[in-house]
Amino acid sequence: MADIHVFRAHGLGLARAREIAFSWAEEVEQRYGMACTIHEGEDSDTVEFVRSGVKGSLEVTGESFEMEATLGMLLGAFKANIESEIERGLDALLAKEAAASAAEPSKAAKRRRS
């Protein structure tokens, strides 16, 4: 068996991080046939995911995403590729969010224009 651990810090806050995690869960359900269960908490959420050959969780807080996954013997042979794909996907989501935040004018700038 092969284990994957991916950690990414962010400054999105829990509400926005939660939205991204829910979107991620929907995508992996459709794209990879994962079964996802979301456990919402006060300070963090956990997305548990499972399918043949893989089981894991994504811990979501207002400051970070942390994924732990265990791959079965067959998928373990592709650990490096799977881990890279997870990292690329998470980095793309965070980059998209950063770009969207940068494109929004600040509240102060909006007030100055009024």
mmCIF file with all atom_site columns, N, CA and C in Angstrom, residues 23-69:
data_model
loop_
_atom_site.group_PDB
_atom_site.id
_atom_site.type_symbol
_atom_site.label_atom_id
_atom_site.label_alt_id
_atom_site.label_comp_id
_atom_site.label_asym_id
_atom_site.label_entity_id
_atom_site.label_seq_id
_atom_site.pdbx_PDB_ins_code
_atom_site.Cartn_x
_atom_site.Cartn_y
_atom_site.Cartn_z
_atom_site.occupancy
_atom_site.B_iso_or_equiv
_atom_site.pdbx_formal_charge
_atom_site.auth_seq_id
_atom_site.auth_comp_id
_atom_site.auth_asym_id
_atom_site.auth_atom_id
_atom_site.pdbx_PDB_model_num
ATOM 1   N N  . SER A 1 23 ? -16.914 21.628 -3.922  1.00 0.00 ? 23 SER A N  1
ATOM 2   C CA . SER A 1 23 ? -16.772 21.577 -5.372  1.00 0.00 ? 23 SER A CA 1
ATOM 3   C C  . SER A 1 23 ? -15.803 20.462 -5.768  1.00 0.00 ? 23 SER A C  1
ATOM 4   N N  . TRP A 1 24 ? -14.707 20.341 -5.045  1.00 0.00 ? 24 TRP A N  1
ATOM 5   C CA . TRP A 1 24 ? -13.733 19.279 -5.302  1.00 0.00 ? 24 TRP A CA 1
ATOM 6   C C  . TRP A 1 24 ? -14.388 17.907 -5.130  1.00 0.00 ? 24 TRP A C  1
ATOM 7   N N  . ALA A 1 25 ? -15.164 17.752 -4.059  1.00 0.00 ? 25 ALA A N  1
ATOM 8   C CA . ALA A 1 25 ? -15.831 16.468 -3.801  1.00 0.00 ? 25 ALA A CA 1
ATOM 9   C C  . ALA A 1 25 ? -16.780 16.105 -4.944  1.00 0.00 ? 25 ALA A C  1
ATOM 10  N N  . GLU A 1 26 ? -17.539 17.075 -5.417  1.00 0.00 ? 26 GLU A N  1
ATOM 11  C CA . GLU A 1 26 ? -18.445 16.810 -6.542  1.00 0.00 ? 26 GLU A CA 1
ATOM 12  C C  . GLU A 1 26 ? -17.662 16.378 -7.786  1.00 0.00 ? 26 GLU A C  1
ATOM 13  N N  . GLU A 1 27 ? -16.536 17.041 -8.025  1.00 0.00 ? 27 GLU A N  1
ATOM 14  C CA . GLU A 1 27 ? -15.731 16.723 -9.203  1.00 0.00 ? 27 GLU A CA 1
ATOM 15  C C  . GLU A 1 27 ? -15.163 15.307 -9.132  1.00 0.00 ? 27 GLU A C  1
ATOM 16  N N  . VAL A 1 28 ? -14.603 14.912 -7.981  1.00 0.00 ? 28 VAL A N  1
ATOM 17  C CA . VAL A 1 28 ? -14.013 13.572 -7.898  1.00 0.00 ? 28 VAL A CA 1
ATOM 18  C C  . VAL A 1 28 ? -15.076 12.476 -7.899  1.00 0.00 ? 28 VAL A C  1
ATOM 19  N N  . GLU A 1 29 ? -16.265 12.811 -7.425  1.00 0.00 ? 29 GLU A N  1
ATOM 20  C CA . GLU A 1 29 ? -17.358 11.839 -7.516  1.00 0.00 ? 29 GLU A CA 1
ATOM 21  C C  . GLU A 1 29 ? -17.688 11.562 -8.978  1.00 0.00 ? 29 GLU A C  1
ATOM 22  N N  . GLN A 1 30 ? -17.795 12.630 -9.759  1.00 0.00 ? 30 GLN A N  1
ATOM 23  C CA . GLN A 1 30 ? -18.146 12.480 -11.168 1.00 0.00 ? 30 GLN A CA 1
ATOM 24  C C  . GLN A 1 30 ? -16.983 11.941 -11.995 1.00 0.00 ? 30 GLN A C  1
ATOM 25  N N  . ARG A 1 31 ? -15.800 12.476 -11.787 1.00 0.00 ? 31 ARG A N  1
ATOM 26  C CA . ARG A 1 31 ? -14.658 12.151 -12.633 1.00 0.00 ? 31 ARG A CA 1
ATOM 27  C C  . ARG A 1 31 ? -14.039 10.782 -12.331 1.00 0.00 ? 31 ARG A C  1
ATOM 28  N N  . TYR A 1 32 ? -13.997 10.428 -11.031 1.00 0.00 ? 32 TYR A N  1
ATOM 29  C CA . TYR A 1 32 ? -13.299 9.203  -10.639 1.00 0.00 ? 32 TYR A CA 1
ATOM 30  C C  . TYR A 1 32 ? -14.195 8.162  -9.969  1.00 0.00 ? 32 TYR A C  1
ATOM 31  N N  . GLY A 1 33 ? -15.470 8.436  -9.864  1.00 0.00 ? 33 GLY A N  1
ATOM 32  C CA . GLY A 1 33 ? -16.378 7.480  -9.240  1.00 0.00 ? 33 GLY A CA 1
ATOM 33  C C  . GLY A 1 33 ? -16.165 7.341  -7.741  1.00 0.00 ? 33 GLY A C  1
ATOM 34  N N  . MET A 1 34 ? -15.662 8.366  -7.100  1.00 0.00 ? 34 MET A N  1
ATOM 35  C CA . MET A 1 34 ? -15.460 8.341  -5.647  1.00 0.00 ? 34 MET A CA 1
ATOM 36  C C  . MET A 1 34 ? -16.801 8.492  -4.946  1.00 0.00 ? 34 MET A C  1
ATOM 37  N N  . ALA A 1 35 ? -16.889 7.907  -3.786  1.00 0.00 ? 35 ALA A N  1
ATOM 38  C CA . ALA A 1 35 ? -18.020 8.162  -2.896  1.00 0.00 ? 35 ALA A CA 1
ATOM 39  C C  . ALA A 1 35 ? -17.488 9.094  -1.810  1.00 0.00 ? 35 ALA A C  1
ATOM 40  N N  . CYS A 1 36 ? -18.073 10.282 -1.715  1.00 0.00 ? 36 CYS A N  1
ATOM 41  C CA . CYS A 1 36 ? -17.605 11.277 -0.754  1.00 0.00 ? 36 CYS A CA 1
ATOM 42  C C  . CYS A 1 36 ? -18.653 11.511 0.326   1.00 0.00 ? 36 CYS A C  1
ATOM 43  N N  . THR A 1 37 ? -18.180 11.646 1.545   1.00 0.00 ? 37 THR A N  1
ATOM 44  C CA . THR A 1 37 ? -19.025 11.990 2.684   1.00 0.00 ? 37 THR A CA 1
ATOM 45  C C  . THR A 1 37 ? -18.412 13.216 3.331   1.00 0.00 ? 37 THR A C  1
ATOM 46  N N  . ILE A 1 38 ? -19.225 14.232 3.559   1.00 0.00 ? 38 ILE A N  1
ATOM 47  C CA . ILE A 1 38 ? -18.736 15.484 4.131   1.00 0.00 ? 38 ILE A CA 1
ATOM 48  C C  . ILE A 1 38 ? -19.225 15.603 5.563   1.00 0.00 ? 38 ILE A C  1
ATOM 49  N N  . HIS A 1 39 ? -18.285 15.840 6.467   1.00 0.00 ? 39 HIS A N  1
ATOM 50  C CA . HIS A 1 39 ? -18.594 16.051 7.882   1.00 0.00 ? 39 HIS A CA 1
ATOM 51  C C  . HIS A 1 39 ? -18.249 17.500 8.200   1.00 0.00 ? 39 HIS A C  1
ATOM 52  N N  . GLU A 1 40 ? -19.280 18.314 8.386   1.00 0.00 ? 40 GLU A N  1
ATOM 53  C CA . GLU A 1 40 ? -19.056 19.726 8.694   1.00 0.00 ? 40 GLU A CA 1
ATOM 54  C C  . GLU A 1 40 ? -18.861 19.909 10.189  1.00 0.00 ? 40 GLU A C  1
ATOM 55  N N  . GLY A 1 41 ? -17.894 20.734 10.529  1.00 0.00 ? 41 GLY A N  1
ATOM 56  C CA . GLY A 1 41 ? -17.633 21.054 11.927  1.00 0.00 ? 41 GLY A CA 1
ATOM 57  C C  . GLY A 1 41 ? -17.652 22.551 12.132  1.00 0.00 ? 41 GLY A C  1
ATOM 58  N N  . GLU A 1 42 ? -17.447 22.944 13.355  1.00 0.00 ? 42 GLU A N  1
ATOM 59  C CA . GLU A 1 42 ? -17.448 24.363 13.673  1.00 0.00 ? 42 GLU A CA 1
ATOM 60  C C  . GLU A 1 42 ? -16.199 25.071 13.139  1.00 0.00 ? 42 GLU A C  1
ATOM 61  N N  . ASP A 1 43 ? -15.038 24.419 13.323  1.00 0.00 ? 43 ASP A N  1
ATOM 62  C CA . ASP A 1 43 ? -13.770 25.025 12.931  1.00 0.00 ? 43 ASP A CA 1
ATOM 63  C C  . ASP A 1 43 ? -13.128 24.367 11.723  1.00 0.00 ? 43 ASP A C  1
ATOM 64  N N  . SER A 1 44 ? -13.660 23.213 11.311  1.00 0.00 ? 44 SER A N  1
ATOM 65  C CA . SER A 1 44 ? -13.090 22.504 10.175  1.00 0.00 ? 44 SER A CA 1
ATOM 66  C C  . SER A 1 44 ? -14.113 21.522 9.620   1.00 0.00 ? 44 SER A C  1
ATOM 67  N N  . ASP A 1 45 ? -13.874 21.079 8.415   1.00 0.00 ? 45 ASP A N  1
ATOM 68  C CA . ASP A 1 45 ? -14.700 20.059 7.762   1.00 0.00 ? 45 ASP A CA 1
ATOM 69  C C  . ASP A 1 45 ? -13.779 18.921 7.347   1.00 0.00 ? 45 ASP A C  1
ATOM 70  N N  . THR A 1 46 ? -14.359 17.747 7.208   1.00 0.00 ? 46 THR A N  1
ATOM 71  C CA . THR A 1 46 ? -13.618 16.608 6.689   1.00 0.00 ? 46 THR A CA 1
ATOM 72  C C  . THR A 1 46 ? -14.413 16.004 5.540   1.00 0.00 ? 46 THR A C  1
ATOM 73  N N  . VAL A 1 47 ? -13.762 15.835 4.411   1.00 0.00 ? 47 VAL A N  1
ATOM 74  C CA . VAL A 1 47 ? -14.357 15.153 3.269   1.00 0.00 ? 47 VAL A CA 1
ATOM 75  C C  . VAL A 1 47 ? -13.698 13.776 3.211   1.00 0.00 ? 47 VAL A C  1
ATOM 76  N N  . GLU A 1 48 ? -14.464 12.736 3.481   1.00 0.00 ? 48 GLU A N  1
ATOM 77  C CA . GLU A 1 48 ? -13.954 11.380 3.359   1.00 0.00 ? 48 GLU A CA 1
ATOM 78  C C  . GLU A 1 48 ? -14.293 10.872 1.971   1.00 0.00 ? 48 GLU A C  1
ATOM 79  N N  . PHE A 1 49 ? -13.346 10.181 1.348   1.00 0.00 ? 49 PHE A N  1
ATOM 80  C CA . PHE A 1 49 ? -13.585 9.671  -0.001  1.00 0.00 ? 49 PHE A CA 1
ATOM 81  C C  . PHE A 1 49 ? -13.093 8.228  -0.094  1.00 0.00 ? 49 PHE A C  1
ATOM 82  N N  . VAL A 1 50 ? -13.805 7.467  -0.918  1.00 0.00 ? 50 VAL A N  1
ATOM 83  C CA . VAL A 1 50 ? -13.452 6.059  -1.065  1.00 0.00 ? 50 VAL A CA 1
ATOM 84  C C  . VAL A 1 50 ? -13.930 5.552  -2.416  1.00 0.00 ? 50 VAL A C  1
ATOM 85  N N  . ARG A 1 51 ? -13.179 4.640  -2.964  1.00 0.00 ? 51 ARG A N  1
ATOM 86  C CA . ARG A 1 51 ? -13.546 3.866  -4.147  1.00 0.00 ? 51 ARG A CA 1
ATOM 87  C C  . ARG A 1 51 ? -12.591 2.690  -4.182  1.00 0.00 ? 51 ARG A C  1
ATOM 88  N N  . SER A 1 52 ? -12.812 1.788  -5.057  1.00 0.00 ? 52 SER A N  1
ATOM 89  C CA . SER A 1 52 ? -11.949 0.625  -5.138  1.00 0.00 ? 52 SER A CA 1
ATOM 90  C C  . SER A 1 52 ? -10.503 1.069  -5.335  1.00 0.00 ? 52 SER A C  1
ATOM 91  N N  . GLY A 1 53 ? -9.638  0.670  -4.422  1.00 0.00 ? 53 GLY A N  1
ATOM 92  C CA . GLY A 1 53 ? -8.226  0.979  -4.556  1.00 0.00 ? 53 GLY A CA 1
ATOM 93  C C  . GLY A 1 53 ? -7.754  2.246  -3.889  1.00 0.00 ? 53 GLY A C  1
ATOM 94  N N  . VAL A 1 54 ? -8.652  3.030  -3.302  1.00 0.00 ? 54 VAL A N  1
ATOM 95  C CA . VAL A 1 54 ? -8.228  4.265  -2.636  1.00 0.00 ? 54 VAL A CA 1
ATOM 96  C C  . VAL A 1 54 ? -9.220  4.631  -1.533  1.00 0.00 ? 54 VAL A C  1
ATOM 97  N N  . LYS A 1 55 ? -8.664  5.147  -0.454  1.00 0.00 ? 55 LYS A N  1
ATOM 98  C CA . LYS A 1 55 ? -9.473  5.616  0.674   1.00 0.00 ? 55 LYS A CA 1
ATOM 99  C C  . LYS A 1 55 ? -8.713  6.760  1.318   1.00 0.00 ? 55 LYS A C  1
ATOM 100 N N  . GLY A 1 56 ? -9.432  7.822  1.681   1.00 0.00 ? 56 GLY A N  1
ATOM 101 C CA . GLY A 1 56 ? -8.731  8.934  2.299   1.00 0.00 ? 56 GLY A CA 1
ATOM 102 C C  . GLY A 1 56 ? -9.657  10.004 2.810   1.00 0.00 ? 56 GLY A C  1
ATOM 103 N N  . SER A 1 57 ? -9.043  11.118 3.193   1.00 0.00 ? 57 SER A N  1
ATOM 104 C CA . SER A 1 57 ? -9.808  12.250 3.709   1.00 0.00 ? 57 SER A CA 1
ATOM 105 C C  . SER A 1 57 ? -9.112  13.555 3.346   1.00 0.00 ? 57 SER A C  1
ATOM 106 N N  . LEU A 1 58 ? -9.926  14.588 3.260   1.00 0.00 ? 58 LEU A N  1
ATOM 107 C CA . LEU A 1 58 ? -9.443  15.950 3.037   1.00 0.00 ? 58 LEU A CA 1
ATOM 108 C C  . LEU A 1 58 ? -9.929  16.777 4.217   1.00 0.00 ? 58 LEU A C  1
ATOM 109 N N  . GLU A 1 59 ? -8.989  17.261 5.010   1.00 0.00 ? 59 GLU A N  1
ATOM 110 C CA . GLU A 1 59 ? -9.308  18.100 6.157   1.00 0.00 ? 59 GLU A CA 1
ATOM 111 C C  . GLU A 1 59 ? -9.261  19.553 5.698   1.00 0.00 ? 59 GLU A C  1
ATOM 112 N N  . VAL A 1 60 ? -10.332 20.292 5.943   1.00 0.00 ? 60 VAL A N  1
ATOM 113 C CA . VAL A 1 60 ? -10.466 21.665 5.470   1.00 0.00 ? 60 VAL A CA 1
ATOM 114 C C  . VAL A 1 60 ? -10.593 22.599 6.666   1.00 0.00 ? 60 VAL A C  1
ATOM 115 N N  . THR A 1 61 ? -9.705  23.575 6.759   1.00 0.00 ? 61 THR A N  1
ATOM 116 C CA . THR A 1 61 ? -9.816  24.597 7.795   1.00 0.00 ? 61 THR A CA 1
ATOM 117 C C  . THR A 1 61 ? -9.789  25.966 7.118   1.00 0.00 ? 61 THR A C  1
ATOM 118 N N  . GLY A 1 62 ? -9.917  26.990 7.891   1.00 0.00 ? 62 GLY A N  1
ATOM 119 C CA . GLY A 1 62 ? -9.857  28.341 7.360   1.00 0.00 ? 62 GLY A CA 1
ATOM 120 C C  . GLY A 1 62 ? -8.472  28.737 6.899   1.00 0.00 ? 62 GLY A C  1
ATOM 121 N N  . GLU A 1 63 ? -7.462  27.900 7.227   1.00 0.00 ? 63 GLU A N  1
ATOM 122 C CA . GLU A 1 63 ? -6.080  28.212 6.880   1.00 0.00 ? 63 GLU A CA 1
ATOM 123 C C  . GLU A 1 63 ? -5.403  27.174 5.996   1.00 0.00 ? 63 GLU A C  1
ATOM 124 N N  . SER A 1 64 ? -6.005  25.976 5.858   1.00 0.00 ? 64 SER A N  1
ATOM 125 C CA . SER A 1 64 ? -5.300  24.947 5.103   1.00 0.00 ? 64 SER A CA 1
ATOM 126 C C  . SER A 1 64 ? -6.217  23.848 4.576   1.00 0.00 ? 64 SER A C  1
ATOM 127 N N  . PHE A 1 65 ? -5.673  23.129 3.599   1.00 0.00 ? 65 PHE A N  1
ATOM 128 C CA . PHE A 1 65 ? -6.240  21.877 3.099   1.00 0.00 ? 65 PHE A CA 1
ATOM 129 C C  . PHE A 1 65 ? -5.184  20.815 3.393   1.00 0.00 ? 65 PHE A C  1
ATOM 130 N N  . GLU A 1 66 ? -5.604  19.675 3.938   1.00 0.00 ? 66 GLU A N  1
ATOM 131 C CA . GLU A 1 66 ? -4.666  18.592 4.187   1.00 0.00 ? 66 GLU A CA 1
ATOM 132 C C  . GLU A 1 66 ? -5.318  17.273 3.785   1.00 0.00 ? 66 GLU A C  1
ATOM 133 N N  . MET A 1 67 ? -4.684  16.609 2.834   1.00 0.00 ? 67 MET A N  1
ATOM 134 C CA . MET A 1 67 ? -5.224  15.356 2.321   1.00 0.00 ? 67 MET A CA 1
ATOM 135 C C  . MET A 1 67 ? -4.328  14.197 2.716   1.00 0.00 ? 67 MET A C  1
ATOM 136 N N  . GLU A 1 68 ? -4.979  13.139 3.165   1.00 0.00 ? 68 GLU A N  1
ATOM 137 C CA . GLU A 1 68 ? -4.324  11.870 3.449   1.00 0.00 ? 68 GLU A CA 1
ATOM 138 C C  . GLU A 1 68 ? -5.064  10.821 2.632   1.00 0.00 ? 68 GLU A C  1
ATOM 139 N N  . ALA A 1 69 ? -4.337  9.984  1.923   1.00 0.00 ? 69 ALA A N  1
ATOM 140 C CA . ALA A 1 69 ? -4.966  8.926  1.138   1.00 0.00 ? 69 ALA A CA 1
ATOM 141 C C  . ALA A 1 69 ? -4.090  7.685  1.172   1.00 0.00 ? 69 ALA A C  1
#
